[in-house]
Amino acid sequence: DADSTPVIEGNRIFTVNFQGNLAVFDIAQRRAVWNTSSSSFYPPFFSRGIFGIITPESKISTFSSRSFVPSWENNDYSMRNISNPEVFKGNVIFGDFEGYIHILDPLTGLTIGREKISRNRIVSIVARTDAFYAVDEKLNLFSLDFWWLRIMLTSIAILGKPNVGKSTLFNKLTKSRGAIVSNFSGLTKDRNYGIVNLNNKNFLLIDTGGIES
């Protein structure tokens, strides 16, 4: 019995319930392939090779999407009555009982930004491509876009001529495949954005198109 909505990722179904188990089912085999004792009211979230849940005590636990090995845990928000998690531009976002929105790096579990948007508890968050929406307990709706995320972090842009490895560097630093890599020049038309940690400080990394001489 799942208390939250099951989530389909690839050929697997991820479910979690309150005072029960976090389980993964293989669709083709029609059986459970992994489970662990865990509880949540919210569906699991997925980003950059990991999946995770927020427990009723507001602890965040994550696992490898491939091996199911535990990745990291964050207890900084214990008993803060945090909302459902959402993934926005590759980062994990959620609200708390004081009206703050928090942003976590999914690779490290570290908080990379926060901002108070309401005097009331944030009860729900919905993410879309270029914006996400938060609702507080008084049913006030807040709309926040990617520019809001950008002003919270120092930005670093990768500039250079076409086909010199900018996108490869971007993928390596962000530990992702967010930028398409090819031997053909001029492939990157739109900017790619990602979070990178350098010397224990988070930055917004921007992959740009080539500059013609």
JSON list of C-alpha atoms in Angstrom, two decimals:
[
{"chain": "A", "resi": 1, "resn": "ASP", "atom": "CA", "xyz": [0.00, 0.00, 0.00]},
{"chain": "A", "resi": 2, "resn": "ALA", "atom": "CA", "xyz": [1.57, 3.27, -1.12]},
{"chain": "A", "resi": 3, "resn": "ASP", "atom": "CA", "xyz": [0.65, 6.51, 0.68]},
{"chain": "A", "resi": 4, "resn": "SER", "atom": "CA", "xyz": [2.25, 8.65, -2.04]},
{"chain": "A", "resi": 5, "resn": "THR", "atom": "CA", "xyz": [1.90, 8.50, -5.82]},
{"chain": "A", "resi": 6, "resn": "PRO", "atom": "CA", "xyz": [4.16, 5.81, -7.38]},
{"chain": "A", "resi": 7, "resn": "VAL", "atom": "CA", "xyz": [6.75, 7.16, -9.79]},
{"chain": "A", "resi": 8, "resn": "ILE", "atom": "CA", "xyz": [7.82, 5.43, -13.03]},
{"chain": "A", "resi": 9, "resn": "GLU", "atom": "CA", "xyz": [11.48, 5.90, -14.04]},
{"chain": "A", "resi": 10, "resn": "GLY", "atom": "CA", "xyz": [12.59, 3.88, -17.05]},
{"chain": "A", "resi": 11, "resn": "ASN", "atom": "CA", "xyz": [11.41, 0.29, -16.55]},
{"chain": "A", "resi": 12, "resn": "ARG", "atom": "CA", "xyz": [10.99, 0.63, -12.79]},
{"chain": "A", "resi": 13, "resn": "ILE", "atom": "CA", "xyz": [8.29, 1.79, -10.41]},
{"chain": "A", "resi": 14, "resn": "PHE", "atom": "CA", "xyz": [9.32, 3.54, -7.18]},
{"chain": "A", "resi": 15, "resn": "THR", "atom": "CA", "xyz": [6.88, 3.55, -4.27]},
{"chain": "A", "resi": 16, "resn": "VAL", "atom": "CA", "xyz": [7.02, 4.65, -0.64]},
{"chain": "A", "resi": 17, "resn": "ASN", "atom": "CA", "xyz": [4.51, 4.65, 2.18]},
{"chain": "A", "resi": 18, "resn": "PHE", "atom": "CA", "xyz": [4.16, 5.99, 5.70]},
{"chain": "A", "resi": 19, "resn": "GLN", "atom": "CA", "xyz": [5.61, 3.73, 8.41]},
{"chain": "A", "resi": 20, "resn": "GLY", "atom": "CA", "xyz": [6.56, 1.18, 5.79]},
{"chain": "A", "resi": 21, "resn": "ASN", "atom": "CA", "xyz": [8.97, 0.64, 2.92]},
{"chain": "A", "resi": 22, "resn": "LEU", "atom": "CA", "xyz": [10.61, 2.41, 0.04]},
{"chain": "A", "resi": 23, "resn": "ALA", "atom": "CA", "xyz": [10.45, -0.16, -2.75]},
{"chain": "A", "resi": 24, "resn": "VAL", "atom": "CA", "xyz": [11.45, -0.51, -6.39]},
{"chain": "A", "resi": 25, "resn": "PHE", "atom": "CA", "xyz": [9.57, -2.78, -8.79]},
{"chain": "A", "resi": 26, "resn": "ASP", "atom": "CA", "xyz": [10.79, -4.00, -12.16]},
{"chain": "A", "resi": 27, "resn": "ILE", "atom": "CA", "xyz": [7.97, -3.60, -14.69]},
{"chain": "A", "resi": 28, "resn": "ALA", "atom": "CA", "xyz": [9.17, -6.39, -16.99]},
{"chain": "A", "resi": 29, "resn": "GLN", "atom": "CA", "xyz": [9.79, -8.87, -14.16]},
{"chain": "A", "resi": 30, "resn": "ARG", "atom": "CA", "xyz": [6.67, -7.81, -12.29]},
{"chain": "A", "resi": 31, "resn": "ARG", "atom": "CA", "xyz": [8.36, -8.08, -8.93]},
{"chain": "A", "resi": 32, "resn": "ALA", "atom": "CA", "xyz": [10.15, -6.01, -6.31]},
{"chain": "A", "resi": 33, "resn": "VAL", "atom": "CA", "xyz": [13.90, -5.75, -6.95]},
{"chain": "A", "resi": 34, "resn": "TRP", "atom": "CA", "xyz": [14.83, -3.68, -3.90]},
{"chain": "A", "resi": 35, "resn": "ASN", "atom": "CA", "xyz": [13.34, -2.24, -0.72]},
{"chain": "A", "resi": 36, "resn": "THR", "atom": "CA", "xyz": [14.42, -0.56, 2.47]},
{"chain": "A", "resi": 37, "resn": "SER", "atom": "CA", "xyz": [12.68, 0.47, 5.64]},
{"chain": "A", "resi": 38, "resn": "SER", "atom": "CA", "xyz": [11.65, 4.11, 5.17]},
{"chain": "A", "resi": 39, "resn": "SER", "atom": "CA", "xyz": [8.62, 6.38, 5.33]},
{"chain": "A", "resi": 40, "resn": "SER", "atom": "CA", "xyz": [7.28, 9.39, 3.46]},
{"chain": "A", "resi": 41, "resn": "PHE", "atom": "CA", "xyz": [4.06, 11.12, 2.53]},
{"chain": "A", "resi": 42, "resn": "TYR", "atom": "CA", "xyz": [5.62, 12.39, -0.72]},
{"chain": "A", "resi": 43, "resn": "PRO", "atom": "CA", "xyz": [6.71, 10.62, -3.93]},
{"chain": "A", "resi": 44, "resn": "PRO", "atom": "CA", "xyz": [10.45, 10.08, -4.45]},
{"chain": "A", "resi": 45, "resn": "PHE", "atom": "CA", "xyz": [12.42, 12.72, -6.36]},
{"chain": "A", "resi": 46, "resn": "PHE", "atom": "CA", "xyz": [15.01, 12.02, -9.07]},
{"chain": "A", "resi": 47, "resn": "SER", "atom": "CA", "xyz": [18.02, 14.04, -10.22]},
{"chain": "A", "resi": 48, "resn": "ARG", "atom": "CA", "xyz": [21.52, 13.40, -11.58]},
{"chain": "A", "resi": 49, "resn": "GLY", "atom": "CA", "xyz": [21.66, 9.68, -10.94]},
{"chain": "A", "resi": 50, "resn": "ILE", "atom": "CA", "xyz": [20.10, 9.64, -7.50]},
{"chain": "A", "resi": 51, "resn": "PHE", "atom": "CA", "xyz": [16.61, 9.35, -6.05]},
{"chain": "A", "resi": 52, "resn": "GLY", "atom": "CA", "xyz": [15.48, 10.35, -2.61]},
{"chain": "A", "resi": 53, "resn": "ILE", "atom": "CA", "xyz": [12.66, 10.89, -0.16]},
{"chain": "A", "resi": 54, "resn": "ILE", "atom": "CA", "xyz": [11.74, 13.29, 2.61]},
{"chain": "A", "resi": 55, "resn": "THR", "atom": "CA", "xyz": [10.68, 11.48, 5.78]},
{"chain": "A", "resi": 56, "resn": "PRO", "atom": "CA", "xyz": [7.90, 12.66, 8.14]},
{"chain": "A", "resi": 57, "resn": "GLU", "atom": "CA", "xyz": [10.69, 13.99, 10.40]},
{"chain": "A", "resi": 58, "resn": "SER", "atom": "CA", "xyz": [11.98, 16.13, 7.49]},
{"chain": "A", "resi": 59, "resn": "LYS", "atom": "CA", "xyz": [15.13, 14.08, 7.02]},
{"chain": "A", "resi": 60, "resn": "ILE", "atom": "CA", "xyz": [16.27, 13.73, 3.40]},
{"chain": "A", "resi": 61, "resn": "SER", "atom": "CA", "xyz": [17.67, 10.36, 2.32]},
{"chain": "A", "resi": 62, "resn": "THR", "atom": "CA", "xyz": [19.02, 9.54, -1.14]},
{"chain": "A", "resi": 63, "resn": "PHE", "atom": "CA", "xyz": [20.18, 6.47, -3.05]},
{"chain": "A", "resi": 64, "resn": "SER", "atom": "CA", "xyz": [21.90, 5.63, -6.32]},
{"chain": "A", "resi": 65, "resn": "SER", "atom": "CA", "xyz": [19.36, 5.14, -9.10]},
{"chain": "A", "resi": 66, "resn": "ARG", "atom": "CA", "xyz": [21.40, 2.24, -10.50]},
{"chain": "A", "resi": 67, "resn": "SER", "atom": "CA", "xyz": [22.75, 0.31, -7.53]},
{"chain": "A", "resi": 68, "resn": "PHE", "atom": "CA", "xyz": [20.37, 1.56, -4.79]},
{"chain": "A", "resi": 69, "resn": "VAL", "atom": "CA", "xyz": [23.41, 2.16, -2.56]},
{"chain": "A", "resi": 70, "resn": "PRO", "atom": "CA", "xyz": [22.78, 4.97, -0.04]},
{"chain": "A", "resi": 71, "resn": "SER", "atom": "CA", "xyz": [24.19, 8.26, -1.34]},
{"chain": "A", "resi": 72, "resn": "TRP", "atom": "CA", "xyz": [23.81, 11.03, 1.26]},
{"chain": "A", "resi": 73, "resn": "GLU", "atom": "CA", "xyz": [21.52, 12.13, 4.06]},
{"chain": "A", "resi": 74, "resn": "ASN", "atom": "CA", "xyz": [20.65, 15.63, 5.23]},
{"chain": "A", "resi": 75, "resn": "ASN", "atom": "CA", "xyz": [19.31, 16.18, 8.75]},
{"chain": "A", "resi": 76, "resn": "ASP", "atom": "CA", "xyz": [19.61, 19.97, 8.70]},
{"chain": "A", "resi": 77, "resn": "TYR", "atom": "CA", "xyz": [15.86, 20.38, 8.26]},
{"chain": "A", "resi": 78, "resn": "SER", "atom": "CA", "xyz": [14.76, 17.99, 10.98]},
{"chain": "A", "resi": 79, "resn": "MET", "atom": "CA", "xyz": [11.34, 18.88, 12.37]},
{"chain": "A", "resi": 80, "resn": "ARG", "atom": "CA", "xyz": [10.96, 21.90, 10.06]},
{"chain": "A", "resi": 81, "resn": "ASN", "atom": "CA", "xyz": [7.83, 20.37, 8.55]},
{"chain": "A", "resi": 82, "resn": "ILE", "atom": "CA", "xyz": [9.14, 20.69, 5.00]},
{"chain": "A", "resi": 83, "resn": "SER", "atom": "CA", "xyz": [6.96, 20.40, 1.92]},
{"chain": "A", "resi": 84, "resn": "ASN", "atom": "CA", "xyz": [7.07, 17.99, -0.97]},
{"chain": "A", "resi": 85, "resn": "PRO", "atom": "CA", "xyz": [10.36, 18.05, -2.88]},
{"chain": "A", "resi": 86, "resn": "GLU", "atom": "CA", "xyz": [10.58, 19.06, -6.53]},
{"chain": "A", "resi": 87, "resn": "VAL", "atom": "CA", "xyz": [13.47, 19.07, -9.00]},
{"chain": "A", "resi": 88, "resn": "PHE", "atom": "CA", "xyz": [14.03, 22.39, -10.75]},
{"chain": "A", "resi": 89, "resn": "LYS", "atom": "CA", "xyz": [16.92, 22.86, -13.20]},
{"chain": "A", "resi": 90, "resn": "GLY", "atom": "CA", "xyz": [18.56, 19.76, -11.72]},
{"chain": "A", "resi": 91, "resn": "ASN", "atom": "CA", "xyz": [18.37, 20.98, -8.11]},
{"chain": "A", "resi": 92, "resn": "VAL", "atom": "CA", "xyz": [16.12, 19.82, -5.28]},
{"chain": "A", "resi": 93, "resn": "ILE", "atom": "CA", "xyz": [13.77, 22.48, -3.90]},
{"chain": "A", "resi": 94, "resn": "PHE", "atom": "CA", "xyz": [11.28, 22.44, -1.03]},
{"chain": "A", "resi": 95, "resn": "GLY", "atom": "CA", "xyz": [9.63, 24.79, 1.45]},
{"chain": "A", "resi": 96, "resn": "ASP", "atom": "CA", "xyz": [9.36, 24.80, 5.24]},
{"chain": "A", "resi": 97, "resn": "PHE", "atom": "CA", "xyz": [7.08, 25.93, 8.09]},
{"chain": "A", "resi": 98, "resn": "GLU", "atom": "CA", "xyz": [8.63, 29.42, 8.24]},
{"chain": "A", "resi": 99, "resn": "GLY", "atom": "CA", "xyz": [7.91, 30.20, 4.59]},
{"chain": "A", "resi": 100, "resn": "TYR", "atom": "CA", "xyz": [11.42, 29.59, 3.28]},
{"chain": "A", "resi": 101, "resn": "ILE", "atom": "CA", "xyz": [12.29, 27.99, -0.05]},
{"chain": "A", "resi": 102, "resn": "HIS", "atom": "CA", "xyz": [15.48, 25.89, 0.12]},
{"chain": "A", "resi": 103, "resn": "ILE", "atom": "CA", "xyz": [17.68, 24.64, -2.73]},
{"chain": "A", "resi": 104, "resn": "LEU", "atom": "CA", "xyz": [19.88, 21.53, -2.39]},
{"chain": "A", "resi": 105, "resn": "ASP", "atom": "CA", "xyz": [22.63, 20.23, -4.64]},
{"chain": "A", "resi": 106, "resn": "PRO", "atom": "CA", "xyz": [21.51, 16.65, -5.50]},
{"chain": "A", "resi": 107, "resn": "LEU", "atom": "CA", "xyz": [25.11, 15.41, -5.81]},
{"chain": "A", "resi": 108, "resn": "THR", "atom": "CA", "xyz": [26.27, 16.51, -2.35]},
{"chain": "A", "resi": 109, "resn": "GLY", "atom": "CA", "xyz": [23.12, 17.16, -0.34]},
{"chain": "A", "resi": 110, "resn": "LEU", "atom": "CA", "xyz": [24.44, 20.62, 0.58]},
{"chain": "A", "resi": 111, "resn": "THR", "atom": "CA", "xyz": [22.18, 23.66, 0.75]},
{"chain": "A", "resi": 112, "resn": "ILE", "atom": "CA", "xyz": [23.12, 26.07, -2.03]},
{"chain": "A", "resi": 113, "resn": "GLY", "atom": "CA", "xyz": [20.47, 28.72, -1.46]},
{"chain": "A", "resi": 114, "resn": "ARG", "atom": "CA", "xyz": [17.39, 29.76, 0.48]},
{"chain": "A", "resi": 115, "resn": "GLU", "atom": "CA", "xyz": [14.98, 32.64, 0.58]},
{"chain": "A", "resi": 116, "resn": "LYS", "atom": "CA", "xyz": [11.92, 33.55, 2.63]},
{"chain": "A", "resi": 117, "resn": "ILE", "atom": "CA", "xyz": [8.92, 34.15, 0.37]},
{"chain": "A", "resi": 118, "resn": "SER", "atom": "CA", "xyz": [6.04, 33.94, 2.85]},
{"chain": "A", "resi": 119, "resn": "ARG", "atom": "CA", "xyz": [5.15, 34.42, 6.50]},
{"chain": "A", "resi": 120, "resn": "ASN", "atom": "CA", "xyz": [3.26, 31.13, 6.40]},
{"chain": "A", "resi": 121, "resn": "ARG", "atom": "CA", "xyz": [4.23, 27.50, 5.98]},
{"chain": "A", "resi": 122, "resn": "ILE", "atom": "CA", "xyz": [4.89, 26.35, 2.42]},
{"chain": "A", "resi": 123, "resn": "VAL", "atom": "CA", "xyz": [2.66, 23.33, 1.85]},
{"chain": "A", "resi": 124, "resn": "SER", "atom": "CA", "xyz": [3.16, 22.52, -1.83]},
{"chain": "A", "resi": 125, "resn": "ILE", "atom": "CA", "xyz": [5.60, 23.10, -4.69]},
{"chain": "A", "resi": 126, "resn": "VAL", "atom": "CA", "xyz": [5.11, 22.38, -8.39]},
{"chain": "A", "resi": 127, "resn": "ALA", "atom": "CA", "xyz": [7.99, 22.70, -10.87]},
{"chain": "A", "resi": 128, "resn": "ARG", "atom": "CA", "xyz": [7.75, 23.41, -14.58]},
{"chain": "A", "resi": 129, "resn": "THR", "atom": "CA", "xyz": [10.42, 23.95, -17.25]},
{"chain": "A", "resi": 130, "resn": "ASP", "atom": "CA", "xyz": [11.28, 27.59, -16.55]},
{"chain": "A", "resi": 131, "resn": "ALA", "atom": "CA", "xyz": [9.43, 28.30, -13.32]},
{"chain": "A", "resi": 132, "resn": "PHE", "atom": "CA", "xyz": [8.11, 26.72, -10.17]},
{"chain": "A", "resi": 133, "resn": "TYR", "atom": "CA", "xyz": [5.15, 27.56, -8.00]},
{"chain": "A", "resi": 134, "resn": "ALA", "atom": "CA", "xyz": [4.79, 27.47, -4.23]},
{"chain": "A", "resi": 135, "resn": "VAL", "atom": "CA", "xyz": [1.57, 27.52, -2.21]},
{"chain": "A", "resi": 136, "resn": "ASP", "atom": "CA", "xyz": [1.47, 28.43, 1.48]},
{"chain": "A", "resi": 137, "resn": "GLU", "atom": "CA", "xyz": [-1.04, 27.32, 4.08]},
{"chain": "A", "resi": 138, "resn": "LYS", "atom": "CA", "xyz": [-3.12, 30.47, 3.50]},
{"chain": "A", "resi": 139, "resn": "LEU", "atom": "CA", "xyz": [-3.41, 29.42, -0.17]},
{"chain": "A", "resi": 140, "resn": "ASN", "atom": "CA", "xyz": [-1.21, 32.26, -1.41]},
{"chain": "A", "resi": 141, "resn": "LEU", "atom": "CA", "xyz": [0.47, 31.36, -4.71]},
{"chain": "A", "resi": 142, "resn": "PHE", "atom": "CA", "xyz": [4.07, 32.36, -5.47]},
{"chain": "A", "resi": 143, "resn": "SER", "atom": "CA", "xyz": [5.69, 32.07, -8.90]},
{"chain": "A", "resi": 144, "resn": "LEU", "atom": "CA", "xyz": [9.50, 31.91, -9.09]},
{"chain": "A", "resi": 145, "resn": "ASP", "atom": "CA", "xyz": [11.53, 31.53, -12.27]},
{"chain": "A", "resi": 146, "resn": "PHE", "atom": "CA", "xyz": [15.10, 30.59, -13.16]},
{"chain": "A", "resi": 147, "resn": "TRP", "atom": "CA", "xyz": [16.27, 34.18, -12.76]},
{"chain": "A", "resi": 148, "resn": "TRP", "atom": "CA", "xyz": [15.45, 33.91, -9.08]},
{"chain": "A", "resi": 149, "resn": "LEU", "atom": "CA", "xyz": [17.83, 30.96, -8.83]},
{"chain": "A", "resi": 150, "resn": "ARG", "atom": "CA", "xyz": [20.52, 32.81, -10.76]},
{"chain": "A", "resi": 151, "resn": "ILE", "atom": "CA", "xyz": [20.65, 35.81, -8.44]},
{"chain": "A", "resi": 152, "resn": "MET", "atom": "CA", "xyz": [21.23, 33.53, -5.45]},
{"chain": "A", "resi": 153, "resn": "LEU", "atom": "CA", "xyz": [24.51, 32.18, -6.86]},
{"chain": "A", "resi": 154, "resn": "THR", "atom": "CA", "xyz": [27.68, 33.59, -8.34]},
{"chain": "A", "resi": 155, "resn": "SER", "atom": "CA", "xyz": [27.68, 32.86, -12.09]},
{"chain": "A", "resi": 156, "resn": "ILE", "atom": "CA", "xyz": [30.63, 31.60, -14.13]},
{"chain": "A", "resi": 157, "resn": "ALA", "atom": "CA", "xyz": [30.36, 31.47, -17.93]},
{"chain": "A", "resi": 158, "resn": "ILE", "atom": "CA", "xyz": [32.49, 29.23, -20.16]},
{"chain": "A", "resi": 159, "resn": "LEU", "atom": "CA", "xyz": [33.49, 31.25, -23.23]},
{"chain": "A", "resi": 160, "resn": "GLY", "atom": "CA", "xyz": [35.55, 30.29, -26.27]},
{"chain": "A", "resi": 161, "resn": "LYS", "atom": "CA", "xyz": [35.65, 29.48, -29.94]},
{"chain": "A", "resi": 162, "resn": "PRO", "atom": "CA", "xyz": [33.41, 26.72, -31.37]},
{"chain": "A", "resi": 163, "resn": "ASN", "atom": "CA", "xyz": [34.32, 23.08, -30.83]},
{"chain": "A", "resi": 164, "resn": "VAL", "atom": "CA", "xyz": [37.13, 23.56, -28.30]},
{"chain": "A", "resi": 165, "resn": "GLY", "atom": "CA", "xyz": [35.59, 21.49, -25.48]},
{"chain": "A", "resi": 166, "resn": "LYS", "atom": "CA", "xyz": [33.41, 23.96, -23.59]},
{"chain": "A", "resi": 167, "resn": "SER", "atom": "CA", "xyz": [30.50, 21.54, -23.30]},
{"chain": "A", "resi": 168, "resn": "THR", "atom": "CA", "xyz": [32.80, 18.68, -22.28]},
{"chain": "A", "resi": 169, "resn": "LEU", "atom": "CA", "xyz": [34.22, 20.87, -19.51]},
{"chain": "A", "resi": 170, "resn": "PHE", "atom": "CA", "xyz": [30.70, 21.85, -18.46]},
{"chain": "A", "resi": 171, "resn": "ASN", "atom": "CA", "xyz": [29.63, 18.20, -18.15]},
{"chain": "A", "resi": 172, "resn": "LYS", "atom": "CA", "xyz": [32.77, 17.29, -16.21]},
{"chain": "A", "resi": 173, "resn": "LEU", "atom": "CA", "xyz": [32.45, 20.13, -13.71]},
{"chain": "A", "resi": 174, "resn": "THR", "atom": "CA", "xyz": [28.72, 19.65, -13.16]},
{"chain": "A", "resi": 175, "resn": "LYS", "atom": "CA", "xyz": [29.08, 15.84, -13.18]},
{"chain": "A", "resi": 176, "resn": "SER", "atom": "CA", "xyz": [26.20, 15.61, -15.60]},
{"chain": "A", "resi": 177, "resn": "ARG", "atom": "CA", "xyz": [25.33, 15.17, -19.27]},
{"chain": "A", "resi": 178, "resn": "GLY", "atom": "CA", "xyz": [23.44, 18.42, -19.47]},
{"chain": "A", "resi": 179, "resn": "ALA", "atom": "CA", "xyz": [25.36, 19.63, -22.52]},
{"chain": "A", "resi": 180, "resn": "ILE", "atom": "CA", "xyz": [25.36, 17.70, -25.80]},
{"chain": "A", "resi": 181, "resn": "VAL", "atom": "CA", "xyz": [28.88, 16.86, -26.96]},
{"chain": "A", "resi": 182, "resn": "SER", "atom": "CA", "xyz": [29.80, 16.28, -30.62]},
{"chain": "A", "resi": 183, "resn": "ASN", "atom": "CA", "xyz": [32.67, 16.65, -33.08]},
{"chain": "A", "resi": 184, "resn": "PHE", "atom": "CA", "xyz": [30.53, 19.09, -35.04]},
{"chain": "A", "resi": 185, "resn": "SER", "atom": "CA", "xyz": [31.10, 22.76, -34.27]},
{"chain": "A", "resi": 186, "resn": "GLY", "atom": "CA", "xyz": [28.27, 25.12, -33.41]},
{"chain": "A", "resi": 187, "resn": "LEU", "atom": "CA", "xyz": [26.13, 22.43, -31.75]},
{"chain": "A", "resi": 188, "resn": "THR", "atom": "CA", "xyz": [25.47, 24.47, -28.60]},
{"chain": "A", "resi": 189, "resn": "LYS", "atom": "CA", "xyz": [22.88, 27.10, -29.52]},
{"chain": "A", "resi": 190, "resn": "ASP", "atom": "CA", "xyz": [21.11, 27.70, -26.21]},
{"chain": "A", "resi": 191, "resn": "ARG", "atom": "CA", "xyz": [22.89, 28.18, -22.91]},
{"chain": "A", "resi": 192, "resn": "ASN", "atom": "CA", "xyz": [23.13, 25.26, -20.48]},
{"chain": "A", "resi": 193, "resn": "TYR", "atom": "CA", "xyz": [23.06, 25.87, -16.74]},
{"chain": "A", "resi": 194, "resn": "GLY", "atom": "CA", "xyz": [24.35, 23.73, -13.90]},
{"chain": "A", "resi": 195, "resn": "ILE", "atom": "CA", "xyz": [25.53, 23.93, -10.30]},
{"chain": "A", "resi": 196, "resn": "VAL", "atom": "CA", "xyz": [29.19, 23.24, -9.57]},
{"chain": "A", "resi": 197, "resn": "ASN", "atom": "CA", "xyz": [31.07, 23.13, -6.27]},
{"chain": "A", "resi": 198, "resn": "LEU", "atom": "CA", "xyz": [34.58, 24.61, -6.28]},
{"chain": "A", "resi": 199, "resn": "ASN", "atom": "CA", "xyz": [36.57, 24.85, -3.04]},
{"chain": "A", "resi": 200, "resn": "ASN", "atom": "CA", "xyz": [33.40, 24.18, -1.02]},
{"chain": "A", "resi": 201, "resn": "LYS", "atom": "CA", "xyz": [31.52, 27.03, -2.67]},
{"chain": "A", "resi": 202, "resn": "ASN", "atom": "CA", "xyz": [28.63, 26.63, -5.10]},
{"chain": "A", "resi": 203, "resn": "PHE", "atom": "CA", "xyz": [28.48, 28.47, -8.42]},
{"chain": "A", "resi": 204, "resn": "LEU", "atom": "CA", "xyz": [26.07, 28.63, -11.32]},
{"chain": "A", "resi": 205, "resn": "LEU", "atom": "CA", "xyz": [28.03, 27.39, -14.36]},
{"chain": "A", "resi": 206, "resn": "ILE", "atom": "CA", "xyz": [26.89, 28.53, -17.82]},
{"chain": "A", "resi": 207, "resn": "ASP", "atom": "CA", "xyz": [27.85, 26.73, -21.03]},
{"chain": "A", "resi": 208, "resn": "THR", "atom": "CA", "xyz": [27.65, 29.09, -23.99]},
{"chain": "A", "resi": 209, "resn": "GLY", "atom": "CA", "xyz": [27.73, 28.82, -27.76]},
{"chain": "A", "resi": 210, "resn": "GLY", "atom": "CA", "xyz": [31.02, 29.35, -29.58]},
{"chain": "A", "resi": 211, "resn": "ILE", "atom": "CA", "xyz": [32.34, 32.83, -30.30]},
{"chain": "A", "resi": 212, "resn": "GLU", "atom": "CA", "xyz": [33.25, 33.23, -33.95]},
{"chain": "A", "resi": 213, "resn": "SER", "atom": "CA", "xyz": [36.48, 35.15, -34.57]}
]
